[in-house]
mmCIF file of N, CA and C in Angstrom:
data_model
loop_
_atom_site.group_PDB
_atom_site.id
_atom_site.type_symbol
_atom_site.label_atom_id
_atom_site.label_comp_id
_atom_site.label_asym_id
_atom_site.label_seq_id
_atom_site.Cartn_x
_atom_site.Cartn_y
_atom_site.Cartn_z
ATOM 1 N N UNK A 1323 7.108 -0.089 13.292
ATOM 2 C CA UNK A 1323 6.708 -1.391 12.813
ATOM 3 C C UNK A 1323 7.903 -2.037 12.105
ATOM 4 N N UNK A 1324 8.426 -3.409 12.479
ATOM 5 C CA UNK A 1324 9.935 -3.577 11.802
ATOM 6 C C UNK A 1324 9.223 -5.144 10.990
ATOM 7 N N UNK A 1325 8.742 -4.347 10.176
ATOM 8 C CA UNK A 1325 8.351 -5.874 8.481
ATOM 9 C C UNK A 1325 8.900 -5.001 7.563
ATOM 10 N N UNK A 1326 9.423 -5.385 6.668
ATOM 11 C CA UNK A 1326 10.238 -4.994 5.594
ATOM 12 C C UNK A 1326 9.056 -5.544 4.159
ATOM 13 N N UNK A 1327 8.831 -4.957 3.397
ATOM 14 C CA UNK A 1327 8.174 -5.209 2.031
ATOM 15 C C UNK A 1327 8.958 -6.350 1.171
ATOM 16 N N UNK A 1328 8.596 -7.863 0.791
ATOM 17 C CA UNK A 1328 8.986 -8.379 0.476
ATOM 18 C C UNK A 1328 8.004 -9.220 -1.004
ATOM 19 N N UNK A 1329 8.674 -10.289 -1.609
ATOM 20 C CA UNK A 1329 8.472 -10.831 -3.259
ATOM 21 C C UNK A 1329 7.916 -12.219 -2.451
ATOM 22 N N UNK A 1330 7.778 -12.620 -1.092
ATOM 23 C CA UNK A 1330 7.245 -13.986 -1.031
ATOM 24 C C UNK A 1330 6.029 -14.012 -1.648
ATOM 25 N N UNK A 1331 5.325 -13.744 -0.946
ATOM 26 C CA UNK A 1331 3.469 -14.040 -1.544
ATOM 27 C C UNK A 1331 3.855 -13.640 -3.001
ATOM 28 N N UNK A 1332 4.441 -13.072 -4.222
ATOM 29 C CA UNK A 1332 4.363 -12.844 -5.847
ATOM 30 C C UNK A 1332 4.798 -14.262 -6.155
ATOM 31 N N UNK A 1333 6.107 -14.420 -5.301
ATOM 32 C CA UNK A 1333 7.091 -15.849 -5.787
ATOM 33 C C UNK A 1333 6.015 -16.910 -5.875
ATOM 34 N N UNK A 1334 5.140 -16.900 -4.040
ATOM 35 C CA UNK A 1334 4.431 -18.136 -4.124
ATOM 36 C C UNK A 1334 3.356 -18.527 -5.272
ATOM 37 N N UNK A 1335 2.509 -17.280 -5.854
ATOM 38 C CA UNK A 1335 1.743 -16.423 -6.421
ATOM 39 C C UNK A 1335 1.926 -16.739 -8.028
ATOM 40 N N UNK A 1336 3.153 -16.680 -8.818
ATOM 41 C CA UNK A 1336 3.282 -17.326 -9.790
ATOM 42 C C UNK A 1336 4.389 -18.138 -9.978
ATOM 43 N N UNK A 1337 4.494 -19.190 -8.760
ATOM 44 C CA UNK A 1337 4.892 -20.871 -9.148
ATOM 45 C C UNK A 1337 5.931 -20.618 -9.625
ATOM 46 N N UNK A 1338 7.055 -19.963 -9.869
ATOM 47 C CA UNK A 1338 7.963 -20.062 -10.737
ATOM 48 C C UNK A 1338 7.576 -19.726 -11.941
ATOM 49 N N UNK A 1339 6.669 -18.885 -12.447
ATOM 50 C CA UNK A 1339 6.435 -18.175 -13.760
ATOM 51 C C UNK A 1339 7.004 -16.823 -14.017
ATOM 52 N N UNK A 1340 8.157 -16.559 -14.499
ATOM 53 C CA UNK A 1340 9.158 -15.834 -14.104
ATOM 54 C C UNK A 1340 8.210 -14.202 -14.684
ATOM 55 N N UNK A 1341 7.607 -14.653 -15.939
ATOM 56 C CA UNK A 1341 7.193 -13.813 -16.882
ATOM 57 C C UNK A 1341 5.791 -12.814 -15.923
ATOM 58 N N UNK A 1342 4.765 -14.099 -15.293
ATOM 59 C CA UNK A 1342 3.812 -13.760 -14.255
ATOM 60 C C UNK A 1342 4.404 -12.844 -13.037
ATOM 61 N N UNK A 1343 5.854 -13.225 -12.685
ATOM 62 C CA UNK A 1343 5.841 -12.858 -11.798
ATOM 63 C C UNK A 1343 6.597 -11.485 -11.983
ATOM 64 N N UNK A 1344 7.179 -11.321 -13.493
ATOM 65 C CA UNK A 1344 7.642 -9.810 -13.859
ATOM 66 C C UNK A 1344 6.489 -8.830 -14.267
ATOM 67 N N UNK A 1345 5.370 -9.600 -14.859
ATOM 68 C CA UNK A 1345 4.371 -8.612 -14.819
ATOM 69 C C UNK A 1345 3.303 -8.163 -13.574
ATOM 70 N N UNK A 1346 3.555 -8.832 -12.445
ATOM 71 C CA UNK A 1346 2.726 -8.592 -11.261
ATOM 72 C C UNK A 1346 3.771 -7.665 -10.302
ATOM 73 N N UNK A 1347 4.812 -7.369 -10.573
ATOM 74 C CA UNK A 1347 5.868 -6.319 -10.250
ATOM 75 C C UNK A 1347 5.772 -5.381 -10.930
ATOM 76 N N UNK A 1348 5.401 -5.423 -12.430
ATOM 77 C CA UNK A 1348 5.282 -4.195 -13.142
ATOM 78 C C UNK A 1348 4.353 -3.247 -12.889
ATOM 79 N N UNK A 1349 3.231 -3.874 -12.655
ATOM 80 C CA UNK A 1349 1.732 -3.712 -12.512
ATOM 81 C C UNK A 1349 2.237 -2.926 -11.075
ATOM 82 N N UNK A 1350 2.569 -3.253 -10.071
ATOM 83 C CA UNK A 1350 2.639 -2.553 -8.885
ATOM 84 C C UNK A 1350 3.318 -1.303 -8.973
ATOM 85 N N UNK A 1351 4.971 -1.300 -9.680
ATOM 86 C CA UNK A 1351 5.128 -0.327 -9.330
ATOM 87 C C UNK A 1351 4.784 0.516 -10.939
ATOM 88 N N UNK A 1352 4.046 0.353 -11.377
ATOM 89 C CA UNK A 1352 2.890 1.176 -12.081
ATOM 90 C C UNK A 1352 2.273 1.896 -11.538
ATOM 91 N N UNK A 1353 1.473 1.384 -10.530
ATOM 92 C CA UNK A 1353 -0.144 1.523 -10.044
ATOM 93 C C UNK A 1353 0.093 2.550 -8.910
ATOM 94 N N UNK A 1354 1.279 1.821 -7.601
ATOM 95 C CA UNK A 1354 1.470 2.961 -6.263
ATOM 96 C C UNK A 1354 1.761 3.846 -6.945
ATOM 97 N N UNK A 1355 2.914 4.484 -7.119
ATOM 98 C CA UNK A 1355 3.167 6.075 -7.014
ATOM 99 C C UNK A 1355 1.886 6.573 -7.513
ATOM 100 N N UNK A 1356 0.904 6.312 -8.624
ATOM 101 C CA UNK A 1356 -0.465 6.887 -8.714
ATOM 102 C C UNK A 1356 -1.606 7.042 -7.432
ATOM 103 N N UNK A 1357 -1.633 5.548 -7.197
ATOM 104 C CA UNK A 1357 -2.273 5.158 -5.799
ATOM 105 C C UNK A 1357 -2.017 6.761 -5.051
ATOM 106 N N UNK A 1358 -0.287 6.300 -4.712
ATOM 107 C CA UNK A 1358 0.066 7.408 -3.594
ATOM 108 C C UNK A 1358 -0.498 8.938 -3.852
ATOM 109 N N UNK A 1359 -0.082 9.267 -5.165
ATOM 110 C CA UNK A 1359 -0.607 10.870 -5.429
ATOM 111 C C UNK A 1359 -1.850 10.799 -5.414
ATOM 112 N N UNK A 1360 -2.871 10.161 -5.389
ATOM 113 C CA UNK A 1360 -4.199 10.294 -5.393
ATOM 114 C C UNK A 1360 -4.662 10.668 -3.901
ATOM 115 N N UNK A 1361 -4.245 9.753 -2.962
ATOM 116 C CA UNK A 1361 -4.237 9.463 -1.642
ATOM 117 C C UNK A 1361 -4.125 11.066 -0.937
ATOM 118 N N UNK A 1362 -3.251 11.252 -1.478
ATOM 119 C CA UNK A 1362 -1.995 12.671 -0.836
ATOM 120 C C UNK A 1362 -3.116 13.690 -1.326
ATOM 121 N N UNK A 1363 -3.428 13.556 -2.280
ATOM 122 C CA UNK A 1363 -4.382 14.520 -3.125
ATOM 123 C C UNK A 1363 -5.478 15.093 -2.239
ATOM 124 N N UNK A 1364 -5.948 13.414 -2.187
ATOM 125 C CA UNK A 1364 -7.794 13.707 -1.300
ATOM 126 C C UNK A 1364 -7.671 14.024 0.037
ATOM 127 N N UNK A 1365 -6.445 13.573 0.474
ATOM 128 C CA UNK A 1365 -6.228 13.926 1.954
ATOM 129 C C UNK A 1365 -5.758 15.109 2.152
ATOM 130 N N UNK A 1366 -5.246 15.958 1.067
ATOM 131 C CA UNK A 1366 -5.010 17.424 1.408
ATOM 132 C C UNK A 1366 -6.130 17.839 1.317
ATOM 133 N N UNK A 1367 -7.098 17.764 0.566
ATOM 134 C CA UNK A 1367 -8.672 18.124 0.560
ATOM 135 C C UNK A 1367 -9.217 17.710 1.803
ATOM 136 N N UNK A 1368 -8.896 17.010 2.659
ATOM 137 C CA UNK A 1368 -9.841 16.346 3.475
ATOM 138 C C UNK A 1368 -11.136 15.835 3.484
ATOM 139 N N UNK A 1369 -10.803 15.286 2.022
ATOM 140 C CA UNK A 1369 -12.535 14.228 1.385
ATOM 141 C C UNK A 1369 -12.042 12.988 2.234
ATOM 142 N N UNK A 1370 -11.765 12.402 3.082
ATOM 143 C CA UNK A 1370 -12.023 11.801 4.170
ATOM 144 C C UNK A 1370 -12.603 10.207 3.457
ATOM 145 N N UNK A 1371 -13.951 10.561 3.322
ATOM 146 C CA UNK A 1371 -14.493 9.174 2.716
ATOM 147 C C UNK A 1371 -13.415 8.510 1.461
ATOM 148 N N UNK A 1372 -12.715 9.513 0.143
ATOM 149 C CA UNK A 1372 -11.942 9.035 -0.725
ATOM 150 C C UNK A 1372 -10.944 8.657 -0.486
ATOM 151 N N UNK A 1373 -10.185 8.845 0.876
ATOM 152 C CA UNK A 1373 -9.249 8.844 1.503
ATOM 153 C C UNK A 1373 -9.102 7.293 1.798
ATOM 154 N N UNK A 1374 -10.413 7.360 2.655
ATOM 155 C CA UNK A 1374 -10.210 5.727 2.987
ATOM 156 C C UNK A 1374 -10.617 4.634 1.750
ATOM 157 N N UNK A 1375 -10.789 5.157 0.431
ATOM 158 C CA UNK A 1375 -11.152 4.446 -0.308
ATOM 159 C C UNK A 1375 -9.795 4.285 -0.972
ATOM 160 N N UNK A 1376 -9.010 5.024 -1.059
ATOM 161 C CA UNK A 1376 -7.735 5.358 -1.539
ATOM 162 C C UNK A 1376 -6.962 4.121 -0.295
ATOM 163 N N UNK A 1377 -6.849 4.533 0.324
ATOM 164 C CA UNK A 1377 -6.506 3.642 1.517
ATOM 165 C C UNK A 1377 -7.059 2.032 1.469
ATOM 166 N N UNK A 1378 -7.800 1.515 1.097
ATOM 167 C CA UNK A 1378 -8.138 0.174 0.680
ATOM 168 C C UNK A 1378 -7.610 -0.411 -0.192
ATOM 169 N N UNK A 1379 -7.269 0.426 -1.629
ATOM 170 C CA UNK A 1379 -6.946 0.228 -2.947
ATOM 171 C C UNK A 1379 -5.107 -0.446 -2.575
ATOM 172 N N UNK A 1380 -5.106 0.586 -1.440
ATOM 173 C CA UNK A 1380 -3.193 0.735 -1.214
ATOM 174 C C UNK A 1380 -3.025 -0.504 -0.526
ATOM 175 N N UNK A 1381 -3.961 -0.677 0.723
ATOM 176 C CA UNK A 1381 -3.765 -1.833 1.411
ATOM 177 C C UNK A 1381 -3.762 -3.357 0.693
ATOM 178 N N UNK A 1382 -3.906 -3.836 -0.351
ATOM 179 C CA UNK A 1382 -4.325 -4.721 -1.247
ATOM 180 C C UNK A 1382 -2.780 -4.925 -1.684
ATOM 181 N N UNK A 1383 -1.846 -3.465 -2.126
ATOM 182 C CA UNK A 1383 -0.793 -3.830 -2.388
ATOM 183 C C UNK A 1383 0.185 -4.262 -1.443
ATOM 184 N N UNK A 1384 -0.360 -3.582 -0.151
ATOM 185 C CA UNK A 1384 0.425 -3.557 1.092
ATOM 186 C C UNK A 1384 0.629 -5.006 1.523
ATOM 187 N N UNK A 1385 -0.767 -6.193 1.528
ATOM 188 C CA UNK A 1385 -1.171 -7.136 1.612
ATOM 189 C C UNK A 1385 0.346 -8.066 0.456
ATOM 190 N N UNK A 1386 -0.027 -7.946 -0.594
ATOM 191 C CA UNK A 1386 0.458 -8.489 -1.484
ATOM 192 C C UNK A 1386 2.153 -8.399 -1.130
ATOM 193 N N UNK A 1387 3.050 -7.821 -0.615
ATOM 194 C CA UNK A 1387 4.335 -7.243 -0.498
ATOM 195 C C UNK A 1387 4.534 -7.940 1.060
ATOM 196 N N UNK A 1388 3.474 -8.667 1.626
ATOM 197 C CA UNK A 1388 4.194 -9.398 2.752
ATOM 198 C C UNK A 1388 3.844 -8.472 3.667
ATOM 199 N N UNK A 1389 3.212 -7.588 4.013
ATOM 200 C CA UNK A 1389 3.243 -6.367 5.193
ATOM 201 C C UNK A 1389 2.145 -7.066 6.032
ATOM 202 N N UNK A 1390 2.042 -7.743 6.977
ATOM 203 C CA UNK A 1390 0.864 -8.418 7.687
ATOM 204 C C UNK A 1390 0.397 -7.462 8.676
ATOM 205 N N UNK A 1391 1.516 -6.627 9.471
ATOM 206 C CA UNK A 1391 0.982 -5.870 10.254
ATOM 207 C C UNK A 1391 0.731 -4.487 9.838
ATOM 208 N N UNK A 1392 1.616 -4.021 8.559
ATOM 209 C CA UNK A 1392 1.123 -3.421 8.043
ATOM 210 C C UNK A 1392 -0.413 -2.726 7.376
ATOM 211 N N UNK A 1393 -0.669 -4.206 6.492
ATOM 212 C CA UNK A 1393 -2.013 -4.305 6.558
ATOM 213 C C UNK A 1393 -2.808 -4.090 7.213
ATOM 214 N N UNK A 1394 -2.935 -4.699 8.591
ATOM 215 C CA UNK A 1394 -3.829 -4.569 9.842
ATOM 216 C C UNK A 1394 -4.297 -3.193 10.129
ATOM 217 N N UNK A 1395 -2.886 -1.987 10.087
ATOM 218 C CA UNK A 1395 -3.284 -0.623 10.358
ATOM 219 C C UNK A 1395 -3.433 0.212 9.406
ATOM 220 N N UNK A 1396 -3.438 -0.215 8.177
ATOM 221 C CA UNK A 1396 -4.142 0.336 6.823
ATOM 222 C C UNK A 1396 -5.417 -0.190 7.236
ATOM 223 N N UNK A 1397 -5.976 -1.266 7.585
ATOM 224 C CA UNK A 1397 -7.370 -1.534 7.777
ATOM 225 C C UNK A 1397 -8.073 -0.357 9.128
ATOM 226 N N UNK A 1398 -7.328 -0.665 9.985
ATOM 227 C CA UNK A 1398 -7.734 0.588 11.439
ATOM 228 C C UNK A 1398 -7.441 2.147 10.731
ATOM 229 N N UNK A 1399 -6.747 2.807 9.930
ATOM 230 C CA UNK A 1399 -6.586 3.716 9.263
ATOM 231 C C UNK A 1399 -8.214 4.125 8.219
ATOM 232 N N UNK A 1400 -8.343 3.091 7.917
ATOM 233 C CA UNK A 1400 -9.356 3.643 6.761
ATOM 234 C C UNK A 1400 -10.574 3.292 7.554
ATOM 235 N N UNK A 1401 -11.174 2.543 8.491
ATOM 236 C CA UNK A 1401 -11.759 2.528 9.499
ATOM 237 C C UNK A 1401 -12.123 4.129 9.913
ATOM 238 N N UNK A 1402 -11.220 4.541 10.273
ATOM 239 C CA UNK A 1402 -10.555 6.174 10.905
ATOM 240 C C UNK A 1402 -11.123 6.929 10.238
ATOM 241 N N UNK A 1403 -10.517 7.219 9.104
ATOM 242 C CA UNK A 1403 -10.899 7.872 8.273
ATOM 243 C C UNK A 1403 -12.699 7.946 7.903
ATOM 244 N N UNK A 1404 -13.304 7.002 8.427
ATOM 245 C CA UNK A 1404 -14.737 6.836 7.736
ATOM 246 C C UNK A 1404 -15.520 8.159 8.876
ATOM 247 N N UNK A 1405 -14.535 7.751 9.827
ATOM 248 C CA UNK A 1405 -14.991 8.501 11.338
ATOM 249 C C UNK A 1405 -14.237 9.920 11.330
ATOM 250 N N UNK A 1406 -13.704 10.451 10.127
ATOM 251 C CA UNK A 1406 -12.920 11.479 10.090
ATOM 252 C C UNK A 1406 -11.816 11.667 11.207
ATOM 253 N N UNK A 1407 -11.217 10.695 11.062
ATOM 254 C CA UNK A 1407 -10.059 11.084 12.259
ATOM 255 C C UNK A 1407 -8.575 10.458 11.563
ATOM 256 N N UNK A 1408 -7.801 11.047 11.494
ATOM 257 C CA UNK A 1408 -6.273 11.004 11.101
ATOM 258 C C UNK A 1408 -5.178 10.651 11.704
ATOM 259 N N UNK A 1409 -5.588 9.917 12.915
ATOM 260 C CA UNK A 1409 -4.371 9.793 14.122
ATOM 261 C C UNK A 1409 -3.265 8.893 13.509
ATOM 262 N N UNK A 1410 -3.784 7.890 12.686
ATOM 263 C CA UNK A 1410 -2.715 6.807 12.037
ATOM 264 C C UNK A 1410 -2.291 7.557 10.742
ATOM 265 N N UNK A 1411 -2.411 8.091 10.311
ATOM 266 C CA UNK A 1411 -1.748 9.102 8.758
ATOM 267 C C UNK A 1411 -0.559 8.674 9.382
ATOM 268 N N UNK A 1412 0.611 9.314 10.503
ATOM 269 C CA UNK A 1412 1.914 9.234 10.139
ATOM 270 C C UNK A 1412 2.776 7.346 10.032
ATOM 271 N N UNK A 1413 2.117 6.826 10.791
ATOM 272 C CA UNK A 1413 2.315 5.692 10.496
ATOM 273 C C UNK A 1413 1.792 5.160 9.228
ATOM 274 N N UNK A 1414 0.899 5.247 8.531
ATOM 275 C CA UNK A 1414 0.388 4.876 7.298
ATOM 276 C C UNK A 1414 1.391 5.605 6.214
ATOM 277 N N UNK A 1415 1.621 6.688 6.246
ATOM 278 C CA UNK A 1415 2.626 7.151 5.764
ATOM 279 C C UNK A 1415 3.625 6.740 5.892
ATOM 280 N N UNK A 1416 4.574 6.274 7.122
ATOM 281 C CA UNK A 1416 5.601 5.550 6.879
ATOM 282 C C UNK A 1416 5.743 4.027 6.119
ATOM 283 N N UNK A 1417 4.821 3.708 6.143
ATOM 284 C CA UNK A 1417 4.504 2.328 5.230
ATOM 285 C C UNK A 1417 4.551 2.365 3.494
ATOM 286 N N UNK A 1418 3.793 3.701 3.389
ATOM 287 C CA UNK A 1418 4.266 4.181 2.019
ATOM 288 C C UNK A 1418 5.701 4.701 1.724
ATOM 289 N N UNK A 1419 6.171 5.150 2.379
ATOM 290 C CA UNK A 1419 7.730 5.293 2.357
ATOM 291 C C UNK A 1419 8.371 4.190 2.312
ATOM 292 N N UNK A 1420 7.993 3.384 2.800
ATOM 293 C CA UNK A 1420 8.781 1.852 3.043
ATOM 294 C C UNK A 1420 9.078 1.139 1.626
ATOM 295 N N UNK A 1421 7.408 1.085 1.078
ATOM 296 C CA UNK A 1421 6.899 0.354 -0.263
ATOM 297 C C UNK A 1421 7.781 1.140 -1.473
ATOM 298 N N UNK A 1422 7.446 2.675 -1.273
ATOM 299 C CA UNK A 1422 8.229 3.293 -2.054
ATOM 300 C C UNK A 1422 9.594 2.854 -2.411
ATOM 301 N N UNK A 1423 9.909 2.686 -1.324
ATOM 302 C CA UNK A 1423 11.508 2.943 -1.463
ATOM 303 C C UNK A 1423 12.010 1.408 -1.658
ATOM 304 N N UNK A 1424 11.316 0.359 -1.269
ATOM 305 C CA UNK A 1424 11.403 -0.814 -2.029
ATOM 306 C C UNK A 1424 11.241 -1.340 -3.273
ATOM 307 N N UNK A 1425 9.863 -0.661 -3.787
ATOM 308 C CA UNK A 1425 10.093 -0.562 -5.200
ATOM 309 C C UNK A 1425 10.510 0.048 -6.624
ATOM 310 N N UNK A 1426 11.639 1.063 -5.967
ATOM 311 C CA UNK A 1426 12.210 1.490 -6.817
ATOM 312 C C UNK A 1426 13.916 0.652 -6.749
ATOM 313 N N UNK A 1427 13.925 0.143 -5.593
ATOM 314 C CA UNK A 1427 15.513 -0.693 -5.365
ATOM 315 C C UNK A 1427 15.143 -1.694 -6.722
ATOM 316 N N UNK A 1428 13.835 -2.407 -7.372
ATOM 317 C CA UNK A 1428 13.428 -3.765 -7.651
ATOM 318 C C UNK A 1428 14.056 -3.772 -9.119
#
């Protein structure tokens, strides 16, 4: 998937409110790496249902960071998951690698 994690939708998001838009960055990379270990957690358990609930929570940030197609297969992912099936994990996983590694450059 070649979308890169980006600050448009925050920029558009708080107008030039520099302060809004440092605390809606903070707040994120607060929240994923938790998000992520939770995720990683239930899915080594294979609680399946928390998985995709975990997986909704993530997609929201995924949404927010510009990932459009991203999004789309976090939505077919947790879909999956309701049906116990894992075929999209490595791609969903690479998306978290992506986010990761974008928001620690920030």
């Amino acid at each position: 998937m070649k979308e890169s994690p980006n600050l448009e939708y925050i920029e558009e998001l708080s107008g030039g409110d520099k302060a809004f838009k440092d605390k809606l960055i903070s707040i994120i990379k607060k929240e994923f790496p938790q998000e992520e270990l939770i995720y990683k957690t239930n899915l080594a358990s294979k609680n399946y249902v928390q998985v995709a609930g975990n997986v909704h929570k993530i997609k929201h940030k995924i949404s927010i960071l510009g990932l459009v197609k991203s999004y789309e297969l976090a939505e077919k992912y947790e879909h999956e998951l309701l049906e116990n099936k894992t075929d999209l994990k490595e791609e969903f996983e690479s998306i978290l690698a992506k986010i990761k590694l974008f928001l620690e450059q920030l």
